[in-house]
Amino acid sequence: MTESLTFYGGLTTIGGVHIVYGCGDTGLVFDLGMTWGLYAGETRIQPEHGIRNYLLTRMAPPVTGLYHPDYLGDVGEAELRGVWGKESLPSFDKLHGFVSHIHQDHMALLPALRPGIPVWMHRDAQAVYRAVIAAGEYGDTQADIHTVQDREIVNFGAFSVEFIEVDHDTPGVTGFIIHGPKYKIAFTADWRRHGRHPYRIDGFIERCRSARVDVLITEGTRLRPDTLFRKPKDRFEQNVAVECRRAMEDTNGLVYVNILARNVERVADLIVRTREAGRTLVMDESTAVLWHEAGPNVEVLRNHPALEIDRDIIRVLKNPEWSKGPQSKESVELPYKTITISEITTNRRQYAVYLIYPHTPLLAELESMGEQGCTAPIYVHADGNPLTPTDETLHRWLKEFGVDYRYCATGGHAAPQEIADMAEAIDPRILIPLHSVHPTLLDSRGVKRYYPTPGESITLDQLVGQITSV
């Protein structure tokens, strides 16, 4: 039975990985996110045109039967063949999707999928996704979500998939090994070694070694010319919340914290460290909903002390009616007390404000009103949007109000040397680095590499059996 791989997205971009594994009449699409920034700037894709615009700009994979037919309008297979310059597109009687984790570049297509299509993800990833929906960040999906656990094996008929949890900066990140009729393909998902659970990476490597994986597909986000000869020094994940607490102890003014809310393990640690610093954590409604809905339902946070103290530590700064987005969820009843701008500015030394990037202009009120004479406020930027420490808009706001800036990122991706170590340890017959702007920079330690082109479809016999040089 012929096994094939078709490559669409994420080959020379960070995120937006779109690969289709086909075996007989069954196909598996992984992942289901989008590459951001290709058509960004002042333009915005409108929701009513969403998936059509994404498909016609190659930001979404052109897989027949993947999307809700009502959303496609007049965009059909003929148009998509023209966009990709192909005579045919992947089509399967049995189609499945896979989401490795709940970051936008891996899950943003979920609301556009056709009703009932089976989509597989880790149970903790599903819990975060439900929280993201409740918070109004994304619409729901009509796909049929199937949750899996670490090391669970699911039979797809002609092949099986062994799901293996790895470590990244959001819960439930899962790679896999496809056990096909003839070949075995491993996909790392996004991963790192400096997080809370590096043992998961060791387990992934060992399982790939024992399974004698033929093809290893790995992310390479941090492959850059400046990282080739010197391994970057990473801050350990556990230290991020400690740095936030240190900021709260270093000033009697307000402390602002910007963390991506989907990293609920980090948010849990932040809640604990805020209490240790003797402060109260102020959240906007959306962030509070995401935490409240995800925290108790994420298995990895079972028995975390944050779940016992969050009602005492968290206060909610309610959004004015005019600022609420179209997907805002009014039905979520939060157990936290509310707070006003006036209450915060009356005693700044008592509070830490969880300030997401779109709410940066709140600095105007929080720093201009109320209590005066405090030492300089501090802004801790810990992997929240914008992901770069050099965003000019953010720094103009901070400079305007005399807010000290502390960059406290640690990120979710492996150093190039760690990727090379993994490739050497697993020793696949073929290595495919992607999810990277510079995939060709990877030192494969002698493992043969392959660099697919967008839209390329290749059988595993061709890929594994006929490639003789890197």
PDB file of C-alpha atoms in Angstrom, residues 55-206:
ATOM      1  CA  LEU A  55      -6.792  29.213   0.720  1.00  0.00           C
ATOM      2  CA  LEU A  56      -6.223  31.610  -2.177  1.00  0.00           C
ATOM      3  CA  THR A  57      -3.061  33.009  -0.544  1.00  0.00           C
ATOM      4  CA  ARG A  58      -1.675  29.541   0.338  1.00  0.00           C
ATOM      5  CA  MET A  59      -2.003  30.164   4.079  1.00  0.00           C
ATOM      6  CA  ALA A  60      -4.212  27.086   4.426  1.00  0.00           C
ATOM      7  CA  PRO A  61      -3.697  23.623   2.874  1.00  0.00           C
ATOM      8  CA  PRO A  62      -5.905  22.861  -0.172  1.00  0.00           C
ATOM      9  CA  VAL A  63      -7.164  19.501   1.050  1.00  0.00           C
ATOM     10  CA  THR A  64     -10.471  18.370  -0.429  1.00  0.00           C
ATOM     11  CA  GLY A  65     -13.087  17.684   2.217  1.00  0.00           C
ATOM     12  CA  LEU A  66     -11.261  19.472   5.030  1.00  0.00           C
ATOM     13  CA  TYR A  67     -13.331  22.657   5.272  1.00  0.00           C
ATOM     14  CA  HIS A  68     -16.948  23.537   5.939  1.00  0.00           C
ATOM     15  CA  PRO A  69     -18.562  23.707   2.475  1.00  0.00           C
ATOM     16  CA  ASP A  70     -20.667  26.738   3.470  1.00  0.00           C
ATOM     17  CA  TYR A  71     -17.486  28.748   4.048  1.00  0.00           C
ATOM     18  CA  LEU A  72     -15.902  27.965   0.683  1.00  0.00           C
ATOM     19  CA  GLY A  73     -18.345  29.909  -1.477  1.00  0.00           C
ATOM     20  CA  ASP A  74     -17.295  29.737  -5.125  1.00  0.00           C
ATOM     21  CA  VAL A  75     -13.733  28.656  -4.301  1.00  0.00           C
ATOM     22  CA  GLY A  76     -13.449  25.117  -5.600  1.00  0.00           C
ATOM     23  CA  GLU A  77     -10.836  22.550  -6.502  1.00  0.00           C
ATOM     24  CA  ALA A  78     -10.161  24.096  -9.913  1.00  0.00           C
ATOM     25  CA  GLU A  79      -9.243  27.446  -8.372  1.00  0.00           C
ATOM     26  CA  LEU A  80      -7.017  25.801  -5.776  1.00  0.00           C
ATOM     27  CA  ARG A  81      -5.225  23.670  -8.356  1.00  0.00           C
ATOM     28  CA  GLY A  82      -4.471  26.902 -10.180  1.00  0.00           C
ATOM     29  CA  VAL A  83      -3.195  28.626  -7.037  1.00  0.00           C
ATOM     30  CA  TRP A  84      -0.784  25.764  -6.346  1.00  0.00           C
ATOM     31  CA  GLY A  85      -0.008  24.944  -9.986  1.00  0.00           C
ATOM     32  CA  LYS A  86      -1.010  21.295  -9.528  1.00  0.00           C
ATOM     33  CA  GLU A  87      -3.027  18.935 -11.679  1.00  0.00           C
ATOM     34  CA  SER A  88      -4.566  17.282  -8.621  1.00  0.00           C
ATOM     35  CA  LEU A  89      -4.969  17.822  -4.874  1.00  0.00           C
ATOM     36  CA  PRO A  90      -5.014  15.332  -1.996  1.00  0.00           C
ATOM     37  CA  SER A  91      -8.365  13.608  -1.596  1.00  0.00           C
ATOM     38  CA  PHE A  92      -9.237  10.773   0.777  1.00  0.00           C
ATOM     39  CA  ASP A  93     -12.378   8.852   1.620  1.00  0.00           C
ATOM     40  CA  LYS A  94     -11.338   8.984   5.278  1.00  0.00           C
ATOM     41  CA  LEU A  95      -9.779  12.267   6.373  1.00  0.00           C
ATOM     42  CA  HIS A  96      -8.467  13.127   9.826  1.00  0.00           C
ATOM     43  CA  GLY A  97      -6.858  16.223  11.307  1.00  0.00           C
ATOM     44  CA  PHE A  98      -4.252  16.595  14.035  1.00  0.00           C
ATOM     45  CA  VAL A  99      -3.446  19.582  16.271  1.00  0.00           C
ATOM     46  CA  SER A 100      -0.155  19.345  18.138  1.00  0.00           C
ATOM     47  CA  HIS A 101      -0.952  22.249  20.493  1.00  0.00           C
ATOM     48  CA  ILE A 102      -3.055  25.349  20.998  1.00  0.00           C
ATOM     49  CA  HIS A 103      -0.895  28.085  19.567  1.00  0.00           C
ATOM     50  CA  GLN A 104      -2.451  30.034  16.704  1.00  0.00           C
ATOM     51  CA  ASP A 105       0.047  28.848  14.121  1.00  0.00           C
ATOM     52  CA  HIS A 106      -1.001  25.262  14.862  1.00  0.00           C
ATOM     53  CA  MET A 107      -4.777  25.486  15.505  1.00  0.00           C
ATOM     54  CA  ALA A 108      -6.228  28.610  13.858  1.00  0.00           C
ATOM     55  CA  LEU A 109      -8.060  26.646  11.151  1.00  0.00           C
ATOM     56  CA  LEU A 110     -10.227  24.722  13.623  1.00  0.00           C
ATOM     57  CA  PRO A 111     -13.302  27.000  13.277  1.00  0.00           C
ATOM     58  CA  ALA A 112     -13.270  26.518   9.483  1.00  0.00           C
ATOM     59  CA  LEU A 113     -13.324  22.706   9.422  1.00  0.00           C
ATOM     60  CA  ARG A 114     -16.274  20.752   8.077  1.00  0.00           C
ATOM     61  CA  PRO A 115     -18.750  19.353  10.595  1.00  0.00           C
ATOM     62  CA  GLY A 116     -17.895  15.938  11.962  1.00  0.00           C
ATOM     63  CA  ILE A 117     -14.361  15.623  10.643  1.00  0.00           C
ATOM     64  CA  PRO A 118     -12.298  13.801  13.310  1.00  0.00           C
ATOM     65  CA  VAL A 119      -9.498  15.898  14.789  1.00  0.00           C
ATOM     66  CA  TRP A 120      -7.025  14.478  17.290  1.00  0.00           C
ATOM     67  CA  MET A 121      -5.290  16.383  20.086  1.00  0.00           C
ATOM     68  CA  HIS A 122      -4.046  15.835  23.628  1.00  0.00           C
ATOM     69  CA  ARG A 123      -6.671  16.191  26.355  1.00  0.00           C
ATOM     70  CA  ASP A 124      -4.805  19.138  27.934  1.00  0.00           C
ATOM     71  CA  ALA A 125      -4.647  20.881  24.554  1.00  0.00           C
ATOM     72  CA  GLN A 126      -8.391  20.383  24.206  1.00  0.00           C
ATOM     73  CA  ALA A 127      -8.935  21.907  27.665  1.00  0.00           C
ATOM     74  CA  VAL A 128      -6.925  24.983  26.658  1.00  0.00           C
ATOM     75  CA  TYR A 129      -8.868  25.230  23.392  1.00  0.00           C
ATOM     76  CA  ARG A 130     -12.197  25.187  25.238  1.00  0.00           C
ATOM     77  CA  ALA A 131     -10.863  27.991  27.445  1.00  0.00           C
ATOM     78  CA  VAL A 132      -9.714  29.992  24.413  1.00  0.00           C
ATOM     79  CA  ILE A 133     -13.235  29.720  22.991  1.00  0.00           C
ATOM     80  CA  ALA A 134     -14.798  30.755  26.314  1.00  0.00           C
ATOM     81  CA  ALA A 135     -12.475  33.778  26.439  1.00  0.00           C
ATOM     82  CA  GLY A 136     -13.685  34.896  23.024  1.00  0.00           C
ATOM     83  CA  GLU A 137     -10.310  34.608  21.304  1.00  0.00           C
ATOM     84  CA  TYR A 138     -11.550  32.083  18.749  1.00  0.00           C
ATOM     85  CA  GLY A 139     -14.815  30.637  17.558  1.00  0.00           C
ATOM     86  CA  ASP A 140     -15.757  27.045  18.231  1.00  0.00           C
ATOM     87  CA  THR A 141     -15.231  24.219  15.762  1.00  0.00           C
ATOM     88  CA  GLN A 142     -17.756  21.819  14.276  1.00  0.00           C
ATOM     89  CA  ALA A 143     -15.070  19.174  13.926  1.00  0.00           C
ATOM     90  CA  ASP A 144     -15.326  16.063  16.081  1.00  0.00           C
ATOM     91  CA  ILE A 145     -12.519  16.466  18.630  1.00  0.00           C
ATOM     92  CA  HIS A 146     -10.951  13.216  19.860  1.00  0.00           C
ATOM     93  CA  THR A 147      -8.631  13.540  22.856  1.00  0.00           C
ATOM     94  CA  VAL A 148      -5.615  11.330  23.447  1.00  0.00           C
ATOM     95  CA  GLN A 149      -3.125  10.764  26.226  1.00  0.00           C
ATOM     96  CA  ASP A 150       0.633  10.338  26.234  1.00  0.00           C
ATOM     97  CA  ARG A 151       1.703   7.065  24.556  1.00  0.00           C
ATOM     98  CA  GLU A 152      -1.817   6.289  23.372  1.00  0.00           C
ATOM     99  CA  ILE A 153      -1.936   4.415  20.061  1.00  0.00           C
ATOM    100  CA  VAL A 154      -4.891   4.929  17.714  1.00  0.00           C
ATOM    101  CA  ASN A 155      -5.583   2.559  14.840  1.00  0.00           C
ATOM    102  CA  PHE A 156      -6.562   4.204  11.559  1.00  0.00           C
ATOM    103  CA  GLY A 157      -6.949   0.963   9.628  1.00  0.00           C
ATOM    104  CA  ALA A 158      -4.042   1.006   7.193  1.00  0.00           C
ATOM    105  CA  PHE A 159      -1.757   2.640   9.780  1.00  0.00           C
ATOM    106  CA  SER A 160      -1.645   3.584  13.457  1.00  0.00           C
ATOM    107  CA  VAL A 161      -0.466   6.705  15.261  1.00  0.00           C
ATOM    108  CA  GLU A 162       1.358   6.674  18.578  1.00  0.00           C
ATOM    109  CA  PHE A 163       0.905  10.014  20.321  1.00  0.00           C
ATOM    110  CA  ILE A 164       3.833  11.164  22.476  1.00  0.00           C
ATOM    111  CA  GLU A 165       3.710  14.232  24.700  1.00  0.00           C
ATOM    112  CA  VAL A 166       6.652  16.624  24.476  1.00  0.00           C
ATOM    113  CA  ASP A 167       7.542  19.862  26.292  1.00  0.00           C
ATOM    114  CA  HIS A 168       6.670  23.322  24.949  1.00  0.00           C
ATOM    115  CA  ASP A 169       5.262  26.505  26.502  1.00  0.00           C
ATOM    116  CA  THR A 170       1.605  25.462  26.571  1.00  0.00           C
ATOM    117  CA  PRO A 171       0.066  22.269  27.983  1.00  0.00           C
ATOM    118  CA  GLY A 172      -0.700  19.150  25.994  1.00  0.00           C
ATOM    119  CA  VAL A 173       1.875  19.505  23.218  1.00  0.00           C
ATOM    120  CA  THR A 174       2.068  16.214  21.383  1.00  0.00           C
ATOM    121  CA  GLY A 175       4.215  14.740  18.654  1.00  0.00           C
ATOM    122  CA  PHE A 176       3.681  11.324  17.186  1.00  0.00           C
ATOM    123  CA  ILE A 177       5.018   8.298  15.369  1.00  0.00           C
ATOM    124  CA  ILE A 178       3.035   7.073  12.381  1.00  0.00           C
ATOM    125  CA  HIS A 179       3.392   3.310  12.115  1.00  0.00           C
ATOM    126  CA  GLY A 180       2.651   2.694   8.430  1.00  0.00           C
ATOM    127  CA  PRO A 181       2.564  -0.565   6.501  1.00  0.00           C
ATOM    128  CA  LYS A 182       6.190  -0.123   5.489  1.00  0.00           C
ATOM    129  CA  TYR A 183       7.569   3.062   7.050  1.00  0.00           C
ATOM    130  CA  LYS A 184       7.576   4.922  10.348  1.00  0.00           C
ATOM    131  CA  ILE A 185       7.369   8.719  10.437  1.00  0.00           C
ATOM    132  CA  ALA A 186       8.004  10.807  13.550  1.00  0.00           C
ATOM    133  CA  PHE A 187       6.864  14.406  14.039  1.00  0.00           C
ATOM    134  CA  THR A 188       8.307  16.318  17.003  1.00  0.00           C
ATOM    135  CA  ALA A 189       5.775  19.169  17.147  1.00  0.00           C
ATOM    136  CA  ASP A 190       7.278  22.258  18.852  1.00  0.00           C
ATOM    137  CA  TRP A 191       9.663  21.298  21.644  1.00  0.00           C
ATOM    138  CA  ARG A 192      12.350  22.505  24.035  1.00  0.00           C
ATOM    139  CA  ARG A 193      14.738  21.205  26.702  1.00  0.00           C
ATOM    140  CA  HIS A 194      14.703  24.146  29.119  1.00  0.00           C
ATOM    141  CA  GLY A 195      11.089  23.771  30.207  1.00  0.00           C
ATOM    142  CA  ARG A 196       9.381  22.021  33.091  1.00  0.00           C
ATOM    143  CA  HIS A 197       9.316  18.571  31.529  1.00  0.00           C
ATOM    144  CA  PRO A 198      12.571  17.784  29.664  1.00  0.00           C
ATOM    145  CA  TYR A 199      12.123  14.098  30.484  1.00  0.00           C
ATOM    146  CA  ARG A 200       9.362  14.041  27.883  1.00  0.00           C
ATOM    147  CA  ILE A 201      11.908  14.811  25.179  1.00  0.00           C
ATOM    148  CA  ASP A 202      14.088  11.956  26.408  1.00  0.00           C
ATOM    149  CA  GLY A 203      11.053   9.684  26.190  1.00  0.00           C
ATOM    150  CA  PHE A 204      10.258  10.842  22.654  1.00  0.00           C
ATOM    151  CA  ILE A 205      13.829  10.181  21.523  1.00  0.00           C
ATOM    152  CA  GLU A 206      13.938   6.752  23.122  1.00  0.00           C
TER     153      GLU A 206
END
